[in-house]
mmCIF file of C-alpha atoms in Angstrom:
data_model
loop_
_atom_site.group_PDB
_atom_site.id
_atom_site.type_symbol
_atom_site.label_atom_id
_atom_site.label_comp_id
_atom_site.label_asym_id
_atom_site.label_seq_id
_atom_site.Cartn_x
_atom_site.Cartn_y
_atom_site.Cartn_z
ATOM 1 C CA ASP A 22 120.121 117.599 74.373
ATOM 2 C CA LEU A 23 120.927 116.926 78.027
ATOM 3 C CA GLU A 24 118.847 119.715 79.552
ATOM 4 C CA HIS A 25 116.498 117.244 81.280
ATOM 5 C CA TRP A 26 119.535 116.147 83.312
ATOM 6 C CA GLY A 27 120.335 119.748 84.226
ATOM 7 C CA LEU A 28 123.329 119.624 81.946
ATOM 8 C CA LYS A 29 123.006 122.684 79.813
ATOM 9 C CA ARG A 30 126.406 124.322 79.441
ATOM 10 C CA GLY A 31 126.511 127.636 81.261
ATOM 11 C CA THR A 32 127.100 130.856 79.337
ATOM 12 C CA ASN A 33 130.522 131.485 80.915
ATOM 13 C CA GLU A 34 131.320 127.833 81.648
ATOM 14 C CA THR A 35 134.457 126.452 79.994
ATOM 15 C CA PHE A 36 134.232 123.146 78.200
ATOM 16 C CA ASP A 37 136.525 121.554 80.814
ATOM 17 C CA ASP A 38 134.264 122.762 83.646
ATOM 18 C CA PHE A 39 131.168 121.549 81.811
ATOM 19 C CA PHE A 40 132.760 118.148 81.182
ATOM 20 C CA SER A 41 133.811 117.845 84.852
ATOM 21 C CA ARG A 42 130.254 118.649 85.931
ATOM 22 C CA LEU A 43 128.958 116.084 83.447
ATOM 23 C CA LEU A 44 131.157 113.376 84.985
ATOM 24 C CA LYS A 45 129.761 114.133 88.465
ATOM 25 C CA SER A 46 126.150 114.162 87.270
ATOM 26 C CA PRO A 47 123.660 111.359 88.004
ATOM 27 C CA ILE A 48 123.663 110.756 84.236
ATOM 28 C CA SER A 49 126.993 108.950 84.583
ATOM 29 C CA SER A 50 125.366 106.112 86.538
ATOM 30 C CA SER A 51 121.958 106.117 84.833
ATOM 31 C CA LYS A 52 120.549 103.006 83.237
ATOM 32 C CA ASN A 53 118.207 105.189 81.194
ATOM 33 C CA LEU A 54 120.706 105.743 78.375
ATOM 34 C CA CYS A 55 121.980 103.760 75.423
ATOM 35 C CA THR A 56 125.468 103.843 76.971
ATOM 36 C CA TRP A 57 124.163 101.457 79.650
ATOM 37 C CA GLU A 58 122.047 99.270 77.376
ATOM 38 C CA LEU A 59 124.880 98.793 74.871
ATOM 39 C CA SER A 60 127.543 98.031 77.469
ATOM 40 C CA PRO A 61 128.331 94.373 78.231
ATOM 41 C CA GLU A 62 126.718 94.723 81.694
ATOM 42 C CA GLY A 63 123.632 96.549 80.404
ATOM 43 C CA ALA A 64 123.134 94.112 77.534
ATOM 44 C CA LYS A 65 123.382 91.207 79.983
ATOM 45 C CA GLU A 66 120.733 92.803 82.213
ATOM 46 C CA PHE A 67 118.404 93.499 79.270
ATOM 47 C CA ASN A 68 118.908 90.002 77.861
ATOM 48 C CA SER A 69 117.942 88.432 81.203
ATOM 49 C CA LEU A 70 114.523 90.121 80.919
ATOM 50 C CA TYR A 71 113.928 89.611 77.201
ATOM 51 C CA VAL A 72 111.625 86.901 75.824
ATOM 52 C CA GLU A 73 110.914 86.254 72.144
ATOM 53 C CA ASP A 74 107.357 86.222 70.840
ATOM 54 C CA ASN A 75 106.672 83.081 68.797
ATOM 55 C CA SER A 76 104.406 85.047 66.442
ATOM 56 C CA VAL A 77 107.127 87.543 65.420
ATOM 57 C CA TYR A 78 109.878 87.286 62.816
ATOM 58 C CA TYR A 79 113.253 88.543 64.085
ATOM 59 C CA PHE A 80 115.953 89.555 61.606
ATOM 60 C CA SER A 81 119.308 91.138 62.292
ATOM 61 C CA PHE A 82 121.942 92.820 60.186
ATOM 62 C CA SER A 83 125.218 93.229 62.046
ATOM 63 C CA THR A 84 127.826 95.767 61.030
ATOM 64 C CA PHE A 85 131.509 95.999 61.821
ATOM 65 C CA SER A 86 134.320 98.320 60.861
ATOM 66 C CA SER A 87 137.068 97.072 63.122
ATOM 67 C CA LYS A 88 139.605 94.311 62.786
ATOM 68 C CA GLN A 89 141.632 92.286 65.233
ATOM 69 C CA LYS A 90 145.038 93.710 66.039
ATOM 70 C CA LYS A 91 148.025 91.579 65.126
ATOM 71 C CA ASN A 92 148.957 89.189 67.973
ATOM 72 C CA SER A 93 146.092 90.463 70.143
ATOM 73 C CA VAL A 94 142.449 89.775 70.993
ATOM 74 C CA PHE A 95 141.721 93.506 70.786
ATOM 75 C CA HIS A 96 140.286 95.326 67.776
ATOM 76 C CA LYS A 97 141.158 98.565 66.028
ATOM 77 C CA PRO A 98 139.268 100.573 63.395
ATOM 78 C CA ASP A 99 139.567 99.349 59.830
ATOM 79 C CA SER A 100 139.496 101.406 56.633
ATOM 80 C CA LYS A 101 135.668 101.381 56.548
ATOM 81 C CA MET A 102 135.305 103.287 59.844
ATOM 82 C CA SER A 103 134.796 107.044 59.569
ATOM 83 C CA TYR A 104 137.610 108.887 61.323
ATOM 84 C CA HIS A 105 135.291 110.665 63.762
ATOM 85 C CA LEU A 106 134.196 107.229 65.067
ATOM 86 C CA TRP A 107 137.742 106.043 65.747
ATOM 87 C CA PRO A 108 137.840 107.138 69.430
ATOM 88 C CA THR A 109 134.774 105.059 70.347
ATOM 89 C CA GLY A 110 135.857 102.267 68.005
ATOM 90 C CA ILE A 111 139.213 102.079 69.780
ATOM 91 C CA LEU A 112 137.591 102.129 73.242
ATOM 92 C CA MET A 113 135.154 99.326 72.394
ATOM 93 C CA GLY A 114 137.931 97.386 70.707
ATOM 94 C CA GLN A 115 139.736 97.226 74.044
ATOM 95 C CA TYR A 116 136.906 96.423 76.488
ATOM 96 C CA SER A 117 138.189 94.678 79.606
ATOM 97 C CA VAL A 118 135.850 91.724 79.392
ATOM 98 C CA SER A 119 136.528 88.006 79.391
ATOM 99 C CA ASP A 120 134.669 87.449 76.099
ATOM 100 C CA SER A 121 136.705 88.914 73.246
ATOM 101 C CA GLY A 122 133.589 88.849 71.036
ATOM 102 C CA TRP A 123 132.721 92.256 72.518
ATOM 103 C CA HIS A 124 135.730 93.899 70.814
ATOM 104 C CA GLU A 125 134.431 93.876 67.232
ATOM 105 C CA ASN A 126 132.402 97.044 66.593
ATOM 106 C CA ASP A 127 131.159 99.549 64.024
ATOM 107 C CA GLY A 128 132.397 102.660 65.809
ATOM 108 C CA ILE A 129 129.237 103.119 67.893
ATOM 109 C CA VAL A 130 127.963 99.646 68.838
ATOM 110 C CA ASN A 131 129.776 96.388 69.456
ATOM 111 C CA SER A 132 128.838 93.864 66.764
ATOM 112 C CA ILE A 133 127.926 91.051 69.138
ATOM 113 C CA SER A 134 125.030 93.052 70.572
ATOM 114 C CA MET A 135 123.587 93.629 67.078
ATOM 115 C CA SER A 136 122.910 90.005 66.222
ATOM 116 C CA HIS A 137 120.530 88.812 68.917
ATOM 117 C CA PRO A 138 119.978 88.952 72.662
ATOM 118 C CA ILE A 139 122.520 86.744 74.386
ATOM 119 C CA GLY A 140 120.760 83.625 75.579
ATOM 120 C CA SER A 141 118.396 83.691 72.608
ATOM 121 C CA LYS A 142 118.833 81.292 69.746
ATOM 122 C CA MET A 143 120.111 82.714 66.468
ATOM 123 C CA ILE A 144 120.187 80.934 63.131
ATOM 124 C CA PRO A 145 121.313 82.025 59.660
ATOM 125 C CA LEU A 146 118.372 83.270 57.605
ATOM 126 C CA ASN A 147 117.005 80.779 55.102
ATOM 127 C CA ILE A 148 115.458 83.292 52.693
ATOM 128 C CA SER A 149 113.003 80.728 51.339
ATOM 129 C CA LYS A 150 111.753 79.718 54.793
ATOM 130 C CA PRO A 151 111.965 82.384 57.542
ATOM 131 C CA VAL A 152 111.080 81.131 61.014
ATOM 132 C CA MET A 153 108.919 82.857 63.610
ATOM 133 C CA GLY A 154 110.179 83.292 67.158
ATOM 134 C CA LEU A 155 113.889 82.894 66.362
ATOM 135 C CA TRP A 156 116.524 85.499 65.625
ATOM 136 C CA GLN A 157 117.771 85.124 62.070
ATOM 137 C CA SER A 158 121.071 86.588 60.955
ATOM 138 C CA VAL A 159 120.581 88.176 57.546
ATOM 139 C CA GLU A 160 124.071 89.427 56.829
ATOM 140 C CA LYS A 161 127.193 90.752 58.538
ATOM 141 C CA LEU A 162 128.289 93.916 56.772
ATOM 142 C CA ASN A 163 131.694 95.609 56.786
ATOM 143 C CA MET A 164 130.308 99.124 57.284
ATOM 144 C CA ASP A 165 130.368 101.603 60.134
ATOM 145 C CA HIS A 166 127.299 102.560 62.145
ATOM 146 C CA GLN A 167 126.504 105.595 60.021
ATOM 147 C CA SER A 168 127.299 104.296 56.548
ATOM 148 C CA ILE A 169 124.651 101.551 56.820
ATOM 149 C CA ILE A 170 122.039 104.320 56.710
ATOM 150 C CA GLY A 171 123.806 106.206 53.928
ATOM 151 C CA HIS A 172 125.897 108.793 55.781
ATOM 152 C CA GLY A 173 129.166 109.638 54.048
ATOM 153 C CA VAL A 174 129.001 106.972 51.368
ATOM 154 C CA SER A 175 129.581 107.106 47.629
ATOM 155 C CA ASN A 176 126.781 106.931 45.074
ATOM 156 C CA LYS A 177 127.687 103.308 44.343
ATOM 157 C CA GLU A 178 127.529 102.418 48.049
ATOM 158 C CA THR A 179 124.187 104.235 48.338
ATOM 159 C CA THR A 180 122.854 102.116 45.488
ATOM 160 C CA ASN A 181 124.120 98.938 47.192
ATOM 161 C CA ILE A 182 122.425 99.955 50.453
ATOM 162 C CA PHE A 183 119.117 100.555 48.636
ATOM 163 C CA VAL A 184 119.427 97.120 46.999
ATOM 164 C CA LEU A 185 120.017 95.556 50.424
ATOM 165 C CA TYR A 186 116.988 97.342 51.944
ATOM 166 C CA ASN A 187 114.800 96.606 48.929
ATOM 167 C CA LYS A 188 115.679 92.913 49.057
ATOM 168 C CA HIS A 189 114.794 92.792 52.754
ATOM 169 C CA CYS A 190 111.526 94.700 52.198
ATOM 170 C CA GLN A 191 110.571 92.147 49.556
ATOM 171 C CA LEU A 192 111.141 89.415 52.125
ATOM 172 C CA LEU A 193 109.022 91.264 54.698
ATOM 173 C CA TYR A 194 106.186 91.772 52.195
ATOM 174 C CA SER A 195 106.213 88.042 51.424
ATOM 175 C CA LEU A 196 105.597 87.049 55.064
ATOM 176 C CA LYS A 197 102.152 86.065 56.234
#
């Protein structure tokens, strides 16, 4: 799905050649990709432009499937992270940033960027009295990025996810 960047792999092109060409492409420095927006620098840039609307309810569910390494600020995948997400989970768990909060992740996104835009106020959700114009943390879930939408989970976990979504939908329906 990178054809619009001129990055379709050639018929006789080896994977190594394709990957080398990819690294030299303008895509590697583009800010028009989630890789930029989810990086610490991209999130900071986005957050500097973002303004909440006082007539909107903001809710966030954060996920994580990494844990802090022993005697370190860095994170590594935990048992909830799917094995195919381990490479990105390990990379994010070792960001070279001054704020170690960026290390916790769900294998695809760092957890800190899931809660609210940095610089915005976030409060825990009071289910009986949601507030407009403020980010409200619903729950922090020990799940990887794909399991929260039902990929690769057991029937019991699927049921738990539906309960979670149903509970939140009931809250949304109750808002005026």
